[in-house]
């Protein structure tokens, strides 16, 4: 293997690794705050990517209908749960976010010349449509089960994954799509050609990581989420609503998923069911980090990206086998390092 | 904490004693067996085939009930084990150009089953030793990963036929009669399923079974009772894998063709769905879940395209929706709902008073030093929780360790019982160094303990909780438990447990769920459990907390009796009235150090102790 191929593979691996990194961060975050192993993370990636492809083609993305429907359901549910003590302001807020916002967005999307918009605006519209589905999903599926065991939450997460894949097929069809890269530029560094999109991915990932760092370190909401992660009951006693923490976490997770999708779609063709495998690779990374450490998860993600790109060169048929088997030595190491017996919750 | 109420004989009905006029569980079982036996005679071919698949899934789901519902370990990878069983027999009975080493084993499906079970055991032990020692949520993710790995491996390996699979698998033959019709095959499938159900039920209602039921939420306690919880986890992991492998073998000879699709991660997830929908804590839930999901899927595939056309994959949408709704409404699955509708009489365990008593260890002679701590120091970072603590306990003596809150008593207790390891210093138990040995090995040497925050398995009966203490006094393993060959030993264990329950005064509530007891009674239960391990030293962590006056007096009388029998007792306690009237010597701690030691009456007038408890006088 000559050095230029090696550099090319490394670049490819790092680009994918950056995407796995942000997915891994989201998974670690969701698990820490809500104890949910967030299998549907990959669906947000796929929906973000495919909605972008639809918008690029000048059509209104099918995720808008999902948003209208999910918003309506959330509002009905809020109305039902408020039937005893009618909290006007809470209901008004719910109506605003879950009914009015999707309607306004629908009007906007039907009026705008979607295909002609600048790429950044298209991406923004996609985020405006898909990201709110995160908190709605939490409200509909997980909030009624917030106190359930990790196993039950996991099964619900998997059921939601099935459901979303089915819906994805319905609104996007079976064909795959690839979107325009955010930058066509080619940067020459010695013998290495660095693609502009690679740089965009790296920059966006770093920005996101920095943003999360600031959010969790400096903002009150970020600290509330961290408090919930450390001690749910203690946080509740301090007036942090677990439902709010859950919805906020899902908002962030959906944001990260959609961003990952926007960055991933120009690299590889995305189908309605592509999200699962990509998300699982984020999982492998998160497991390497022990589902608790953000920096280790990021390191794991880069490792997964590099392993994937190099093994696709040497043994492409066994690419996925290798990536998922990577987890075994990692778990073995963790198992040797861990000692003592603990009670599971 | 929930030991699942698996055994029909493990708990009494809700309305105590009201059991006449209800159905006997045996009657239901016979009715069910009759239904299984007669079903193929009246049902259509299609339905019988469907029931074959229900049976195969139920077998896999049953393994998951043991693993997930009862043991608390979640696996998404069972489909891969099914694949191992199916592919092993496919290669050995239908493969061509086998390497000579394999060709020796080729030809017979029965031999292939044996090879598959062996192979699966090896794979499960390797995977288990990698993942089982980790805490709960790694296992599902780990199993997901190797489930995918194995699936891709099936699809990419030449010898296994790649994605197009292997065909030409011969049918099973019984006495030269080929089982090609699904009506005939049905009996093989359901015989295996029923045997698996009954052996699983037997296993759970045994010594090993109690250890397995303690895994979910009771590992620290179980280890302190001398149970090797790592081994128990491995046992259920391998059992679940073997169930799956057997299902795979049956599948291959039913389908006569294998390809990777039915062994993928999604199918693995579906098996877990079945266990959870049926009721993951209940053996019969596996059958119910497998039936409901298989039939529901069939029905959805049938009806949805007629309603919506065949453009989308509506089946997964409706399926996902139903799962979410069901879990929001009935988290514990359908079996408990169903069981509530059928008035089954639940029978209480029978104690055989004729059973031979269990052998007892030789008790050390009165006055021998049993436990000796020398200069034990435990640091947590900069904090010194125990500083050069020394104490000793003799046979036939009760020693109290007292001190104000935060004095380091609990830390000391943890060092002595093997939950924690001292930073420096030595702990000798009957002359043997035990620091760092671990709670389980220390328990085996004859030390037993109770917990400050009681650790009982609330869904198991008082008797069964106490019997956990006797775990190390029995030897019979999983296989003899599954086939009920250990009933003599079981009767001896239960007899001893019942005797300890009576001894601490809980005879009235022996068959009640431990979770229904008051806190004080649960403390007594812990003492009975500790006694059941035949110890020579009892470590009691605040045994009188939460007890009423009468109960305290009874406890004091019990401890006095034990002392007279030569038992050594170390207790950590706050209740001064209780301590001073009972114990022989007192050790007082403050700020991690020993500040006084002596007879109760001397301690009560010791100025350092008074200062520690009442605050010093400004000089």
PDB file of N, CA, C and O in Angstrom, chain A residues 68-89:
ATOM      1  N   UNK A  68     -46.537  17.271  11.475  1.00  0.00           N
ATOM      2  CA  UNK A  68     -47.910  17.728  11.708  1.00  0.00           C
ATOM      3  C   UNK A  68     -48.688  16.721  12.531  1.00  0.00           C
ATOM      4  O   UNK A  68     -49.360  17.066  13.506  1.00  0.00           O
ATOM      5  N   UNK A  69     -48.530  15.445  12.160  1.00  0.00           N
ATOM      6  CA  UNK A  69     -49.267  14.387  12.849  1.00  0.00           C
ATOM      7  C   UNK A  69     -48.789  14.227  14.292  1.00  0.00           C
ATOM      8  O   UNK A  69     -49.595  14.201  15.239  1.00  0.00           O
ATOM      9  N   UNK A  70     -47.446  14.147  14.454  1.00  0.00           N
ATOM     10  CA  UNK A  70     -46.897  13.942  15.801  1.00  0.00           C
ATOM     11  C   UNK A  70     -47.254  15.123  16.701  1.00  0.00           C
ATOM     12  O   UNK A  70     -47.630  14.945  17.863  1.00  0.00           O
ATOM     13  N   UNK A  71     -47.156  16.340  16.132  1.00  0.00           N
ATOM     14  CA  UNK A  71     -47.508  17.524  16.912  1.00  0.00           C
ATOM     15  C   UNK A  71     -48.955  17.466  17.369  1.00  0.00           C
ATOM     16  O   UNK A  71     -49.269  17.741  18.535  1.00  0.00           O
ATOM     17  N   UNK A  72     -49.841  17.096  16.434  1.00  0.00           N
ATOM     18  CA  UNK A  72     -51.252  16.984  16.789  1.00  0.00           C
ATOM     19  C   UNK A  72     -51.467  15.981  17.914  1.00  0.00           C
ATOM     20  O   UNK A  72     -52.191  16.245  18.881  1.00  0.00           O
ATOM     21  N   UNK A  73     -50.789  14.835  17.828  1.00  0.00           N
ATOM     22  CA  UNK A  73     -50.928  13.800  18.861  1.00  0.00           C
ATOM     23  C   UNK A  73     -50.448  14.312  20.212  1.00  0.00           C
ATOM     24  O   UNK A  73     -51.089  14.092  21.240  1.00  0.00           O
ATOM     25  N   UNK A  74     -49.296  15.005  20.197  1.00  0.00           N
ATOM     26  CA  UNK A  74     -48.761  15.525  21.455  1.00  0.00           C
ATOM     27  C   UNK A  74     -49.761  16.491  22.074  1.00  0.00           C
ATOM     28  O   UNK A  74     -50.031  16.432  23.286  1.00  0.00           O
ATOM     29  N   UNK A  75     -50.354  17.343  21.234  1.00  0.00           N
ATOM     30  CA  UNK A  75     -51.304  18.322  21.767  1.00  0.00           C
ATOM     31  C   UNK A  75     -52.523  17.632  22.376  1.00  0.00           C
ATOM     32  O   UNK A  75     -52.967  17.978  23.473  1.00  0.00           O
ATOM     33  N   UNK A  76     -53.025  16.627  21.672  1.00  0.00           N
ATOM     34  CA  UNK A  76     -54.176  15.892  22.197  1.00  0.00           C
ATOM     35  C   UNK A  76     -53.826  15.242  23.540  1.00  0.00           C
ATOM     36  O   UNK A  76     -54.597  15.293  24.501  1.00  0.00           O
ATOM     37  N   UNK A  77     -52.618  14.684  23.595  1.00  0.00           N
ATOM     38  CA  UNK A  77     -52.170  14.024  24.822  1.00  0.00           C
ATOM     39  C   UNK A  77     -52.051  15.033  25.967  1.00  0.00           C
ATOM     40  O   UNK A  77     -52.466  14.772  27.102  1.00  0.00           O
ATOM     41  N   UNK A  78     -51.475  16.202  25.645  1.00  0.00           N
ATOM     42  CA  UNK A  78     -51.353  17.260  26.668  1.00  0.00           C
ATOM     43  C   UNK A  78     -52.733  17.693  27.139  1.00  0.00           C
ATOM     44  O   UNK A  78     -52.969  17.909  28.325  1.00  0.00           O
ATOM     45  N   UNK A  79     -53.645  17.829  26.182  1.00  0.00           N
ATOM     46  CA  UNK A  79     -55.010  18.246  26.503  1.00  0.00           C
ATOM     47  C   UNK A  79     -55.647  17.234  27.447  1.00  0.00           C
ATOM     48  O   UNK A  79     -56.278  17.586  28.443  1.00  0.00           O
ATOM     49  N   UNK A  80     -55.442  15.967  27.140  1.00  0.00           N
ATOM     50  CA  UNK A  80     -56.012  14.880  27.938  1.00  0.00           C
ATOM     51  C   UNK A  80     -55.421  14.881  29.346  1.00  0.00           C
ATOM     52  O   UNK A  80     -56.133  14.741  30.331  1.00  0.00           O
ATOM     53  N   UNK A  81     -54.081  15.048  29.433  1.00  0.00           N
ATOM     54  CA  UNK A  81     -53.470  14.978  30.755  1.00  0.00           C
ATOM     55  C   UNK A  81     -53.788  16.236  31.575  1.00  0.00           C
ATOM     56  O   UNK A  81     -53.642  16.236  32.794  1.00  0.00           O
ATOM     57  N   UNK A  82     -54.269  17.298  30.913  1.00  0.00           N
ATOM     58  CA  UNK A  82     -54.606  18.527  31.631  1.00  0.00           C
ATOM     59  C   UNK A  82     -56.105  18.619  31.929  1.00  0.00           C
ATOM     60  O   UNK A  82     -56.602  19.677  32.318  1.00  0.00           O
ATOM     61  N   UNK A  83     -56.830  17.512  31.700  1.00  0.00           N
ATOM     62  CA  UNK A  83     -58.294  17.634  31.793  1.00  0.00           C
ATOM     63  C   UNK A  83     -58.751  17.948  33.211  1.00  0.00           C
ATOM     64  O   UNK A  83     -59.838  18.488  33.398  1.00  0.00           O
ATOM     65  N   UNK A  84     -57.948  17.589  34.213  1.00  0.00           N
ATOM     66  CA  UNK A  84     -58.344  17.868  35.592  1.00  0.00           C
ATOM     67  C   UNK A  84     -58.148  19.348  35.940  1.00  0.00           C
ATOM     68  O   UNK A  84     -59.075  20.064  36.253  1.00  0.00           O
ATOM     69  N   UNK A  85     -56.901  19.774  35.873  1.00  0.00           N
ATOM     70  CA  UNK A  85     -56.593  21.174  36.219  1.00  0.00           C
ATOM     71  C   UNK A  85     -56.091  21.841  34.936  1.00  0.00           C
ATOM     72  O   UNK A  85     -55.003  21.609  34.481  1.00  0.00           O
ATOM     73  N   UNK A  86     -56.961  22.636  34.390  1.00  0.00           N
ATOM     74  CA  UNK A  86     -56.618  23.239  33.098  1.00  0.00           C
ATOM     75  C   UNK A  86     -55.609  24.365  33.288  1.00  0.00           C
ATOM     76  O   UNK A  86     -55.962  25.465  33.681  1.00  0.00           O
ATOM     77  N   UNK A  87     -54.353  24.035  33.017  1.00  0.00           N
ATOM     78  CA  UNK A  87     -53.304  25.042  33.087  1.00  0.00           C
ATOM     79  C   UNK A  87     -53.262  25.732  31.718  1.00  0.00           C
ATOM     80  O   UNK A  87     -52.685  25.221  30.770  1.00  0.00           O
ATOM     81  N   UNK A  88     -53.924  26.891  31.663  1.00  0.00           N
ATOM     82  CA  UNK A  88     -54.073  27.597  30.377  1.00  0.00           C
ATOM     83  C   UNK A  88     -52.743  27.839  29.679  1.00  0.00           C
ATOM     84  O   UNK A  88     -52.574  27.589  28.493  1.00  0.00           O
ATOM     85  N   UNK A  89     -51.759  28.302  30.486  1.00  0.00           N
ATOM     86  CA  UNK A  89     -50.493  28.694  29.850  1.00  0.00           C
ATOM     87  C   UNK A  89     -49.766  27.485  29.276  1.00  0.00           C
ATOM     88  O   UNK A  89     -49.206  27.544  28.186  1.00  0.00           O
TER      89      UNK A  89
END
